[in-house]
CSV table of C-alpha atoms in Angstrom, one decimal:
chain,number,residue,atom,x,y,z
Q,1,MET,CA,-21.8,-21.3,-7.7
Q,2,GLN,CA,-25.1,-19.8,-8.9
Q,3,LYS,CA,-26.0,-19.0,-5.3
Q,4,ILE,CA,-22.9,-16.9,-5.0
Q,5,VAL,CA,-23.8,-15.0,-8.1
Q,6,ASP,CA,-27.4,-14.5,-6.9
Q,7,ALA,CA,-26.3,-13.4,-3.5
Q,8,VAL,CA,-24.0,-10.7,-4.9
Q,9,ASN,CA,-26.4,-9.6,-7.6
Q,10,LYS,CA,-29.0,-9.0,-5.0
Q,11,TYR,CA,-26.9,-6.0,-3.8
Q,12,ARG,CA,-25.7,-4.8,-7.2
Q,13,GLU,CA,-27.1,-1.3,-6.8
Q,14,LEU,CA,-25.6,-1.0,-3.3
Q,15,ILE,CA,-22.2,-2.0,-4.7
Q,16,LEU,CA,-22.3,0.3,-7.7
Q,17,SER,CA,-23.6,3.3,-5.6
Q,18,ALA,CA,-20.6,2.8,-3.2
Q,19,GLU,CA,-18.2,2.9,-6.1
Q,20,ARG,CA,-19.6,6.2,-7.3
Q,21,TYR,CA,-19.7,7.8,-3.8
Q,22,ILE,CA,-16.1,6.9,-3.1
Q,23,TRP,CA,-15.0,8.1,-6.5
Q,24,ALA,CA,-16.6,11.4,-5.9
Q,25,ASN,CA,-15.0,11.8,-2.4
Q,26,PRO,CA,-11.3,11.0,-2.8
Q,27,GLU,CA,-9.1,11.3,0.3
Q,28,THR,CA,-5.5,10.5,0.8
Q,29,GLY,CA,-4.0,8.2,3.4
Q,30,PHE,CA,-5.0,8.6,7.1
Q,31,LYS,CA,-7.3,11.4,5.9
Q,32,GLU,CA,-10.1,9.1,4.6
Q,33,PHE,CA,-12.6,10.4,7.1
Q,34,LYS,CA,-15.7,10.6,4.8
Q,35,THR,CA,-14.8,7.3,3.0
Q,36,SER,CA,-14.3,5.4,6.2
Q,37,LYS,CA,-17.5,6.7,7.8
Q,38,TYR,CA,-19.4,5.9,4.7
Q,39,MET,CA,-18.1,2.3,4.7
Q,40,GLU,CA,-18.7,1.9,8.4
Q,41,GLU,CA,-22.3,2.9,8.0
Q,42,GLN,CA,-22.8,0.5,5.1
Q,43,PHE,CA,-21.4,-2.4,7.0
Q,44,GLU,CA,-23.5,-1.5,10.1
Q,45,SER,CA,-26.6,-1.3,7.9
Q,46,LEU,CA,-26.0,-4.8,6.9
Q,47,GLY,CA,-26.0,-5.9,10.5
Q,48,TYR,CA,-22.2,-6.1,11.1
Q,49,GLU,CA,-20.5,-5.2,14.4
Q,50,ILE,CA,-17.3,-3.4,13.4
Q,51,THR,CA,-14.1,-2.6,15.2
Q,52,LYS,CA,-12.9,0.9,14.3
Q,53,ALA,CA,-9.2,1.6,14.3
Q,54,GLU,CA,-8.5,3.8,17.3
Q,55,GLY,CA,-7.4,7.3,16.4
Q,56,ILE,CA,-7.2,6.7,12.6
Q,57,THR,CA,-9.4,5.7,9.7
Q,58,GLY,CA,-10.3,2.1,8.8
Q,59,PHE,CA,-12.0,-0.8,10.5
Q,60,TYR,CA,-12.6,-4.6,10.4
Q,61,THR,CA,-15.3,-7.1,11.2
Q,62,THR,CA,-15.0,-10.9,11.8
Q,63,ILE,CA,-17.6,-13.4,10.7
Q,64,ASP,CA,-17.5,-16.6,12.8
Q,65,THR,CA,-19.1,-19.6,11.1
Q,66,GLY,CA,-19.4,-21.3,14.4
Q,67,ARG,CA,-17.4,-24.2,13.1
Q,68,PRO,CA,-13.6,-24.6,13.8
Q,69,GLY,CA,-11.2,-23.8,11.0
Q,70,PRO,CA,-8.7,-21.3,9.7
Q,71,THR,CA,-9.2,-17.5,9.5
Q,72,VAL,CA,-9.1,-15.9,6.1
Q,73,LEU,CA,-8.6,-12.1,5.7
Q,74,ALA,CA,-10.0,-10.2,2.8
Q,75,LEU,CA,-9.0,-6.5,2.4
Q,76,ALA,CA,-9.8,-3.3,0.6
Q,77,GLU,CA,-8.1,0.1,0.7
Q,78,LEU,CA,-9.6,3.4,1.4
Q,79,ASP,CA,-7.1,6.0,0.1
Q,80,ALA,CA,-6.7,7.9,-3.1
Q,81,VAL,CA,-3.7,9.3,-4.9
Q,82,ILE,CA,-2.8,12.8,-5.9
Q,83,CYS,CA,-3.0,13.6,-9.6
Q,84,LYS,CA,-4.0,17.3,-10.0
Q,85,SER,CA,-4.3,17.1,-13.8
Q,86,HIS,CA,-7.0,14.4,-13.7
Q,87,PRO,CA,-10.3,16.0,-14.9
Q,88,GLU,CA,-12.1,14.7,-11.8
Q,89,ALA,CA,-9.5,15.4,-9.2
Q,90,ASP,CA,-10.6,17.2,-6.1
Q,91,SER,CA,-10.2,20.9,-6.8
Q,92,GLU,CA,-8.6,21.6,-3.4
Q,93,THR,CA,-6.4,18.6,-2.7
Q,94,GLY,CA,-5.8,17.1,-6.1
Q,95,ALA,CA,-6.9,13.7,-4.8
Q,96,VAL,CA,-8.5,11.2,-7.2
Q,97,HIS,CA,-9.0,7.4,-7.1
Q,98,ALA,CA,-6.7,6.9,-10.1
Q,99,CYS,CA,-5.7,3.7,-8.3
Q,100,GLY,CA,-9.0,1.8,-8.3
Q,101,HIS,CA,-9.4,1.7,-4.5
Q,102,ASN,CA,-12.9,3.0,-4.8
Q,103,ALA,CA,-13.7,-0.3,-6.7
Q,104,GLN,CA,-12.0,-2.3,-4.0
Q,105,CYS,CA,-14.2,-0.8,-1.3
Q,106,ALA,CA,-17.4,-1.3,-3.4
Q,107,ALA,CA,-16.4,-5.0,-4.0
Q,108,ILE,CA,-15.7,-5.8,-0.4
Q,109,LEU,CA,-19.0,-4.2,0.5
Q,110,GLY,CA,-20.5,-6.7,-1.9
Q,111,VAL,CA,-18.6,-9.5,-0.3
Q,112,ALA,CA,-20.0,-8.5,3.1
Q,113,ALA,CA,-23.5,-8.3,1.8
Q,114,ALA,CA,-23.3,-11.7,0.1
Q,115,LEU,CA,-21.9,-13.4,3.3
Q,116,LYS,CA,-25.1,-12.5,5.1
Q,117,ASP,CA,-26.7,-15.3,3.1
Q,118,GLU,CA,-26.9,-18.4,5.2
Q,119,ASN,CA,-27.0,-20.5,2.1
Q,120,ILE,CA,-23.3,-19.6,1.6
Q,121,LEU,CA,-22.1,-19.5,5.2
Q,122,ARG,CA,-23.6,-22.9,6.1
Q,123,ASP,CA,-21.0,-24.7,3.9
Q,124,LEU,CA,-18.0,-22.9,5.5
Q,125,SER,CA,-15.8,-23.4,8.6
Q,126,GLY,CA,-13.5,-21.1,10.5
Q,127,LYS,CA,-13.6,-17.3,10.4
Q,128,ILE,CA,-13.7,-14.6,7.7
Q,129,MET,CA,-12.2,-11.2,8.5
Q,130,LEU,CA,-13.2,-8.3,6.3
Q,131,CYS,CA,-10.9,-5.3,6.6
Q,132,VAL,CA,-11.2,-1.8,5.1
Q,133,VAL,CA,-7.7,-0.4,5.6
Q,134,PRO,CA,-6.2,3.1,5.2
Q,135,ALA,CA,-3.1,4.6,3.7
Q,136,GLU,CA,-1.7,2.1,1.2
Q,137,GLU,CA,-0.3,4.8,-1.1
Q,138,SER,CA,3.0,6.0,0.2
Q,139,ILE,CA,2.5,9.8,-0.2
Q,140,GLU,CA,2.5,12.9,2.0
Q,141,MET,CA,5.3,11.5,4.2
Q,142,GLU,CA,5.7,14.6,6.2
Q,143,TYR,CA,2.1,14.4,7.3
Q,144,ARG,CA,2.6,10.8,8.3
Q,145,ALA,CA,5.8,11.5,10.1
Q,146,ASP,CA,3.9,14.1,12.1
Q,147,LEU,CA,1.3,11.5,13.0
Q,148,ARG,CA,4.1,9.2,14.1
Q,149,GLU,CA,5.8,11.8,16.2
Q,150,ARG,CA,2.5,12.5,18.0
Q,151,GLY,CA,2.1,8.9,18.8
Q,152,ILE,CA,-1.0,8.4,16.6
Q,153,ILE,CA,0.6,5.8,14.3
Q,154,LYS,CA,3.8,3.8,14.5
Q,155,TYR,CA,4.1,2.9,10.8
Q,156,THR,CA,3.3,4.9,7.7
Q,157,GLY,CA,1.4,2.1,5.8
Q,158,GLY,CA,-2.1,1.2,6.9
Q,159,LYS,CA,-1.6,-2.6,6.8
Q,160,SER,CA,1.7,-2.3,8.7
Q,161,GLU,CA,-0.1,-0.1,11.3
Q,162,PHE,CA,-3.0,-2.6,11.7
Q,163,LEU,CA,-0.5,-5.4,12.0
Q,164,SER,CA,1.4,-3.7,14.8
Q,165,ARG,CA,-1.9,-3.0,16.6
Q,166,GLY,CA,-2.7,-6.7,16.7
Q,167,TYR,CA,-5.8,-6.4,14.4
Q,168,PHE,CA,-4.5,-9.3,12.2
Q,169,ASP,CA,-3.5,-11.6,15.1
Q,170,GLY,CA,-4.8,-15.1,14.4
Q,171,VAL,CA,-5.1,-14.7,10.6
Q,172,ASP,CA,-3.9,-17.7,8.7
Q,173,LEU,CA,-3.9,-16.3,5.1
Q,174,ALA,CA,-4.9,-13.1,3.3
Q,175,PHE,CA,-5.8,-11.7,-0.1
Q,176,MET,CA,-6.8,-8.5,-1.7
Q,177,VAL,CA,-8.2,-8.0,-5.2
Q,178,HIS,CA,-7.0,-4.8,-7.0
Q,179,THR,CA,-8.4,-3.3,-10.1
Q,180,ALA,CA,-6.6,-3.4,-13.4
Q,181,GLY,CA,-7.2,-3.5,-17.1
Q,182,GLY,CA,-7.7,-7.3,-17.0
Q,183,ALA,CA,-7.9,-10.1,-14.5
Q,184,HIS,CA,-4.7,-11.7,-13.4
Q,185,VAL,CA,-3.5,-14.1,-10.7
Q,186,SER,CA,0.2,-14.2,-10.1
Q,187,HIS,CA,1.5,-17.8,-9.5
Q,188,GLY,CA,4.6,-17.0,-7.5
Q,189,GLY,CA,5.3,-13.6,-8.8
Q,190,ARG,CA,7.0,-10.8,-6.8
Q,191,SER,CA,6.7,-7.1,-6.3
Q,192,LEU,CA,9.3,-4.7,-4.9
Q,193,GLY,CA,9.7,-3.5,-1.4
Q,194,PHE,CA,10.8,0.1,-0.5
Q,195,ILE,CA,12.4,2.4,2.0
Q,196,GLY,CA,10.9,5.9,2.2
Q,197,LYS,CA,13.6,8.6,2.2
Q,198,THR,CA,13.2,12.3,3.0
Q,199,VAL,CA,16.2,14.7,2.7
Q,200,THR,CA,16.5,18.3,3.9
Q,201,TYR,CA,19.4,20.4,2.8
Q,202,LYS,CA,19.9,23.4,5.1
Q,203,GLY,CA,22.0,26.3,3.8
Q,204,VAL,CA,22.3,30.0,4.5
Q,205,ALA,CA,20.0,32.7,3.0
Q,206,ALA,CA,21.6,35.8,1.4
Q,207,HIS,CA,20.6,38.4,-1.2
Q,208,ALA,CA,20.9,36.5,-4.5
Q,209,GLY,CA,22.0,39.6,-6.5
Q,210,GLY,CA,23.7,41.8,-3.9
Q,211,ALA,CA,25.8,39.3,-1.9
Q,212,PRO,CA,25.3,35.7,-3.0
Q,213,TRP,CA,28.8,34.8,-1.7
Q,214,LEU,CA,27.4,35.3,1.8
Q,215,GLY,CA,24.9,32.5,1.3
Q,216,LYS,CA,25.0,28.7,1.1
Q,217,ASN,CA,22.7,27.5,-1.6
Q,218,ALA,CA,20.6,24.5,-0.4
Q,219,LEU,CA,18.9,24.2,-3.8
Q,220,TYR,CA,22.2,23.8,-5.6
Q,221,ALA,CA,23.3,21.2,-3.0
Q,222,ALA,CA,20.1,19.3,-3.6
Q,223,ASN,CA,20.5,19.4,-7.3
Q,224,ALA,CA,24.1,18.1,-6.9
Q,225,GLY,CA,22.8,15.3,-4.6
Q,226,LEU,CA,20.2,14.2,-7.2
Q,227,ALA,CA,22.9,14.2,-9.9
Q,228,ALA,CA,25.2,12.2,-7.7
Q,229,VAL,CA,22.6,9.5,-7.2
Q,230,ASN,CA,21.7,9.5,-10.9
Q,231,ALA,CA,25.4,8.7,-11.5
Q,232,LEU,CA,25.1,5.6,-9.3
Q,233,ARG,CA,22.3,4.1,-11.4
Q,234,GLU,CA,24.7,2.0,-13.5
Q,235,THR,CA,25.9,0.3,-10.3
Q,236,PHE,CA,22.4,-1.0,-9.5
Q,237,ARG,CA,22.2,-4.7,-10.3
Q,238,ASP,CA,19.6,-5.7,-12.9
Q,239,GLU,CA,18.4,-8.6,-10.8
Q,240,ASP,CA,17.6,-6.4,-7.9
Q,241,HIS,CA,15.2,-4.2,-9.9
Q,242,VAL,CA,16.3,-1.1,-8.0
Q,243,ARG,CA,14.3,2.1,-8.5
Q,244,TRP,CA,14.9,5.5,-6.9
Q,245,HIS,CA,12.5,8.2,-7.8
Q,246,PRO,CA,12.6,11.6,-6.0
Q,247,ILE,CA,10.5,14.7,-6.0
Q,248,MET,CA,11.5,18.1,-4.6
Q,249,THR,CA,9.0,19.5,-2.2
Q,250,ALA,CA,10.8,22.7,-1.3
Q,251,GLY,CA,13.6,24.7,-3.0
Q,252,GLY,CA,13.5,28.3,-1.8
Q,253,ASP,CA,11.0,30.9,-0.7
Q,254,MET,CA,11.6,33.9,-3.0
Q,255,VAL,CA,13.6,34.4,-6.2
Q,256,ASN,CA,15.9,37.1,-4.9
Q,257,ASN,CA,17.3,35.1,-2.0
Q,258,ILE,CA,19.8,32.3,-2.0
Q,259,PRO,CA,17.6,29.2,-1.1
Q,260,GLU,CA,18.0,28.4,2.5
Q,261,THR,CA,16.2,25.1,2.5
Q,262,ALA,CA,15.6,22.4,-0.1
Q,263,LYS,CA,13.6,19.2,0.6
Q,264,ILE,CA,13.5,15.9,-1.3
Q,265,GLU,CA,10.9,13.2,-0.8
Q,266,SER,CA,11.7,9.8,-2.4
Q,267,MET,CA,11.3,6.1,-2.5
Q,268,LEU,CA,14.0,3.5,-2.9
Q,269,ARG,CA,12.6,0.2,-4.3
Q,270,ALA,CA,14.2,-3.2,-4.7
Q,271,VAL,CA,13.1,-6.8,-4.8
Q,272,THR,CA,15.0,-7.9,-1.7
Q,273,THR,CA,15.6,-6.4,1.7
Q,274,GLU,CA,19.3,-6.9,1.2
Q,275,ALA,CA,19.3,-4.8,-1.9
Q,276,LEU,CA,17.3,-2.1,-0.2
Q,277,GLU,CA,19.8,-1.8,2.6
Q,278,ARG,CA,22.9,-1.9,0.3
Q,279,GLU,CA,21.6,0.8,-2.1
Q,280,SER,CA,20.2,3.0,0.6
Q,281,GLU,CA,23.7,3.3,2.1
Q,282,LYS,CA,25.1,4.2,-1.3
Q,283,ILE,CA,22.4,6.8,-2.0
Q,284,ASN,CA,22.9,8.4,1.4
Q,285,ARG,CA,26.6,8.6,0.8
Q,286,ALA,CA,26.0,10.5,-2.5
Q,287,LEU,CA,23.5,12.9,-0.9
Q,288,ILE,CA,25.9,13.6,1.9
Q,289,GLY,CA,28.8,14.2,-0.4
Q,290,ALA,CA,26.8,16.9,-2.2
Q,291,ALA,CA,26.1,18.6,1.1
Q,292,ILE,CA,29.7,18.6,2.0
Q,293,SER,CA,30.6,20.1,-1.5
Q,294,PHE,CA,28.5,23.2,-0.7
Q,295,GLY,CA,29.2,23.3,3.1
Q,296,VAL,CA,25.5,22.9,4.0
Q,297,GLU,CA,23.8,20.8,6.6
Q,298,ILE,CA,21.8,17.7,5.6
Q,299,GLU,CA,19.2,15.7,7.4
Q,300,ILE,CA,18.1,12.3,6.1
Q,301,THR,CA,15.2,10.3,7.4
Q,302,ASP,CA,15.0,6.7,6.3
Q,303,GLU,CA,11.5,5.3,7.0
Q,304,PRO,CA,10.6,1.6,6.8
Q,305,GLY,CA,8.3,1.2,3.8
Q,306,TYR,CA,6.8,-2.1,2.6
Q,307,ALA,CA,8.5,-5.4,2.4
Q,308,PRO,CA,9.0,-7.2,-1.0
Q,309,LEU,CA,5.8,-9.1,-1.9
Q,310,TYR,CA,5.9,-12.8,-2.6
Q,311,HIS,CA,2.7,-14.4,-3.9
Q,312,ASP,CA,1.9,-17.8,-2.5
Q,313,LYS,CA,1.6,-20.3,-5.4
Q,314,ASN,CA,-0.9,-22.6,-3.6
Q,315,LEU,CA,-3.2,-19.7,-2.7
Q,316,ALA,CA,-2.9,-18.4,-6.2
Q,317,ALA,CA,-4.0,-21.8,-7.6
Q,318,ALA,CA,-7.1,-21.6,-5.3
Q,319,ALA,CA,-7.8,-18.1,-6.6
Q,320,LYS,CA,-7.6,-19.4,-10.2
Q,321,GLU,CA,-10.0,-22.2,-9.5
Q,322,ALA,CA,-12.4,-19.8,-7.7
Q,323,PHE,CA,-12.3,-17.4,-10.7
Q,324,ASP,CA,-13.0,-20.2,-13.2
Q,325,LYS,CA,-16.0,-21.3,-11.1
Q,326,VAL,CA,-17.7,-18.0,-11.0
Q,327,ILE,CA,-16.8,-16.1,-14.2
Q,328,PRO,CA,-19.0,-18.2,-16.6
Q,329,PHE,CA,-22.1,-16.8,-14.8
Q,330,THR,CA,-21.1,-13.2,-15.5
Q,331,ASP,CA,-21.6,-10.9,-18.5
Q,332,THR,CA,-17.8,-11.0,-19.2
Q,333,PRO,CA,-16.8,-14.6,-19.8
Q,334,SER,CA,-13.9,-13.6,-22.0
Q,335,LEU,CA,-11.9,-12.0,-19.2
Q,336,GLY,CA,-9.8,-15.0,-18.5
Q,337,CYS,CA,-7.4,-15.4,-15.6
Q,338,GLY,CA,-3.7,-15.5,-16.6
Q,339,GLU,CA,-0.3,-15.1,-15.1
Q,340,SER,CA,0.6,-11.7,-16.5
Q,341,PHE,CA,2.2,-10.6,-13.2
Q,342,ASP,CA,4.6,-13.5,-12.9
Q,343,GLY,CA,8.2,-12.3,-12.6
Q,344,VAL,CA,8.7,-9.0,-10.8
Q,345,GLY,CA,6.2,-6.1,-10.7
Q,346,GLY,CA,7.7,-2.6,-10.3
Q,347,GLY,CA,5.2,-1.4,-7.8
Q,348,THR,CA,5.2,-1.8,-4.0
Q,349,MET,CA,2.3,-2.5,-1.7
Q,350,ASP,CA,1.9,-3.2,2.0
Q,351,MET,CA,0.5,-6.6,1.3
Q,352,GLY,CA,4.2,-7.5,1.2
Q,353,ASP,CA,4.3,-6.9,5.0
Q,354,LEU,CA,1.7,-9.5,5.5
Q,355,ALA,CA,3.5,-11.9,3.1
Q,356,MET,CA,6.4,-11.9,5.6
Q,357,LEU,CA,4.2,-13.7,8.0
Q,358,MET,CA,1.5,-15.6,6.1
Q,359,PRO,CA,0.5,-16.8,2.6
Q,360,ILE,CA,-1.0,-13.9,0.6
Q,361,ILE,CA,-2.0,-13.1,-2.9
Q,362,HIS,CA,-2.7,-9.7,-4.6
Q,363,PRO,CA,-4.6,-10.6,-7.8
Q,364,TYR,CA,-6.2,-8.1,-10.2
Q,365,MET,CA,-9.7,-7.7,-11.5
Q,366,GLY,CA,-10.5,-6.0,-14.8
Q,367,GLY,CA,-12.7,-3.0,-15.3
Q,368,SER,CA,-10.4,0.0,-15.4
Q,369,VAL,CA,-8.8,1.9,-18.3
Q,370,GLY,CA,-5.9,4.4,-18.5
Q,371,LYS,CA,-2.6,4.6,-16.7
Q,372,GLY,CA,-2.5,3.7,-13.0
Q,373,HIS,CA,-2.1,6.9,-11.0
Q,374,GLY,CA,-2.5,8.9,-14.3
Q,375,ASN,CA,-4.9,11.5,-15.4
Q,376,ASP,CA,-6.7,9.2,-17.8
Q,377,TYR,CA,-7.5,6.4,-15.3
Q,378,TYR,CA,-11.2,5.5,-14.8
Q,379,ILE,CA,-13.4,2.6,-13.8
Q,380,ALA,CA,-14.9,2.1,-17.2
Q,381,ASP,CA,-16.7,-1.2,-16.3
Q,382,PRO,CA,-17.9,-1.0,-12.7
Q,383,VAL,CA,-19.9,-4.2,-13.0
Q,384,THR,CA,-16.7,-6.1,-13.7
Q,385,ALA,CA,-14.5,-4.1,-11.3
Q,386,CYS,CA,-16.9,-4.3,-8.4
Q,387,VAL,CA,-19.8,-6.8,-8.8
Q,388,THR,CA,-17.9,-9.6,-10.6
Q,389,ASN,CA,-14.9,-8.8,-8.3
Q,390,ALA,CA,-17.2,-9.5,-5.2
Q,391,MET,CA,-18.3,-12.8,-6.8
Q,392,TRP,CA,-14.7,-13.9,-7.2
Q,393,GLN,CA,-13.8,-13.1,-3.7
Q,394,VAL,CA,-16.8,-14.9,-2.2
Q,395,SER,CA,-16.0,-17.9,-4.5
Q,396,LEU,CA,-12.4,-17.8,-3.2
Q,397,ILE,CA,-13.6,-17.7,0.4
Q,398,LYS,CA,-15.8,-20.7,-0.2
Q,399,THR,CA,-13.0,-22.6,-2.0
Q,400,LEU,CA,-10.8,-22.0,1.0
Q,401,LEU,CA,-13.2,-22.7,3.9
Q,402,GLU,CA,-15.6,-25.4,2.6
Q,403,ASN,CA,-15.0,-29.0,3.7
Q,404,GLY,CA,-13.9,-28.0,7.1
Q,405,GLY,CA,-11.5,-25.4,5.7
Q,406,GLU,CA,-9.2,-28.1,4.5
Q,407,ARG,CA,-7.8,-26.1,1.5
Q,408,ALA,CA,-7.0,-23.1,3.7
Q,409,LYS,CA,-5.4,-25.4,6.3
Q,410,ALA,CA,-3.2,-27.0,3.7
Q,411,ILE,CA,-2.1,-23.7,2.3
Q,412,ALA,CA,-1.2,-22.3,5.7
Q,413,GLU,CA,0.6,-25.4,6.8
Q,414,SER,CA,2.8,-25.5,3.6
Q,415,TYR,CA,3.9,-21.9,3.9
Q,416,THR,CA,7.3,-21.0,5.4
Q,417,PRO,CA,7.2,-17.4,6.7
Q,418,THR,CA,10.2,-15.1,6.4
Q,419,TYR,CA,9.6,-14.1,10.1
Q,420,LYS,CA,8.2,-16.4,12.7
Q,421,THR,CA,6.3,-13.7,14.5
Q,422,LYS,CA,5.0,-10.2,13.8
Q,423,GLU,CA,7.3,-8.9,16.6
Q,424,GLU,CA,10.4,-10.2,14.7
Q,425,PHE,CA,9.2,-8.5,11.5
Q,426,LEU,CA,8.3,-5.2,13.1
Q,427,SER,CA,11.7,-5.2,14.9
Q,428,TYR,CA,13.3,-5.5,11.5
Q,429,GLN,CA,11.2,-2.6,10.2
Q,430,ASP,CA,12.2,-0.5,13.2
Q,431,SER,CA,15.9,-1.2,12.5
Q,432,VAL,CA,15.5,0.6,9.1
Q,433,ARG,CA,14.3,3.8,10.7
Q,434,ARG,CA,17.1,6.4,11.0
Q,435,SER,CA,16.7,10.1,11.2
Q,436,GLY,CA,18.8,13.2,11.9
Q,437,SER,CA,21.7,15.3,10.8
Q,438,ARG,CA,24.4,13.4,8.8
Q,439,VAL,CA,27.3,15.8,8.9
Q,440,GLU,CA,29.1,17.9,11.5
Q,441,TYR,CA,31.5,20.7,10.5
Q,442,LEU,CA,34.2,20.8,13.2
Q,443,GLU,CA,36.1,24.0,14.1
Q,444,ASN,CA,39.4,22.5,13.0
Q,445,GLY,CA,38.1,22.2,9.5
Q,446,GLU,CA,37.4,18.5,9.7
Q,447,ILE,CA,34.0,17.1,8.7
Q,448,LEU,CA,32.4,14.3,10.6
Q,449,ILE,CA,30.0,12.1,8.7
Q,450,LYS,CA,27.3,10.5,10.9
């Protein structure tokens, strides 16, 4: 494995410079224009021909070893989160890489650079796809809904969008290494899926002091809806790991008017699609009931989010072996590689969509400190987070594709996908999408719930 270490270390300064540039230029999903351009230029400077995503950010390249075998996909994410209180957040947008995606991009650049070494490629069979993908963080949903309405995207998550466009056709297995406080490979662990839910209460404006009885208070209706859903929490089954966390994005325009419009953006998470569907219906019923109580209109948009993620045990075992091979050569031999993320993780990620169709893992590499998405998050050890990370990924690719790609073949053949084709999976995702008014007040006093 020394040649992998040497191949990555040759580009150490390139990798670390990339981490700093991307940290200094945070951009949110489908807005990663500077970041995507920077990564495109770096890949092209290494001699890669890239395929840019039409109309949006992100790209991929495919390395063909010239020998038949499976196709392995390695990914990195472009987007940042919003945390305005972070000391290094963008002063205008509040964006900051308090998610570690800057380190992911730097690491995959290191992978790309190392794979230019013929001493590594000559032992491999099949194909290697390297993909830099946008919009993993599920934020700014109104912006993404506008992109979808204009026909620019079909899905609000970057990997789901790339999948629908056929960019991942022919891929046999996939992985992406995230950044964390320590290194972890999950042997069969799970993470939650989610449905995105936006709610708009529409009331009637009136003077809040002079004639409030002429108005219909959308803000009060929204507050009642939030309270109603909170009262449902004890009905969520423990084994489903249900989470519902809303924010209010609008609640009135001026203080001396009855609020005419109130908007809620939220995510409903659970560990199975069945739980997502069941609890989504209950939550909508509570939100609608609050609207009826105040006689206001309500619009609810349910948007397919990400599928629950299931780590493949066989691929995780290969990642563990690859880690153990390369880590003794680094400056951090004490990192270890455990199973801290067995069980169920509370986050959601669009790697879950790929897991519906192929074996995937989403391991973690150390190097960060602070709370994920919090105002104290930093890449404290960029060498570990980026350089050692790249070594691990190249080691995993070698483990999978050496000896004619027999390890990757065995993993792919032993996997039973939830959906046989991407068309079946995307059809399910489309079935989740519902939008529009949910109540109609009839002239005879009856109320029709839609």
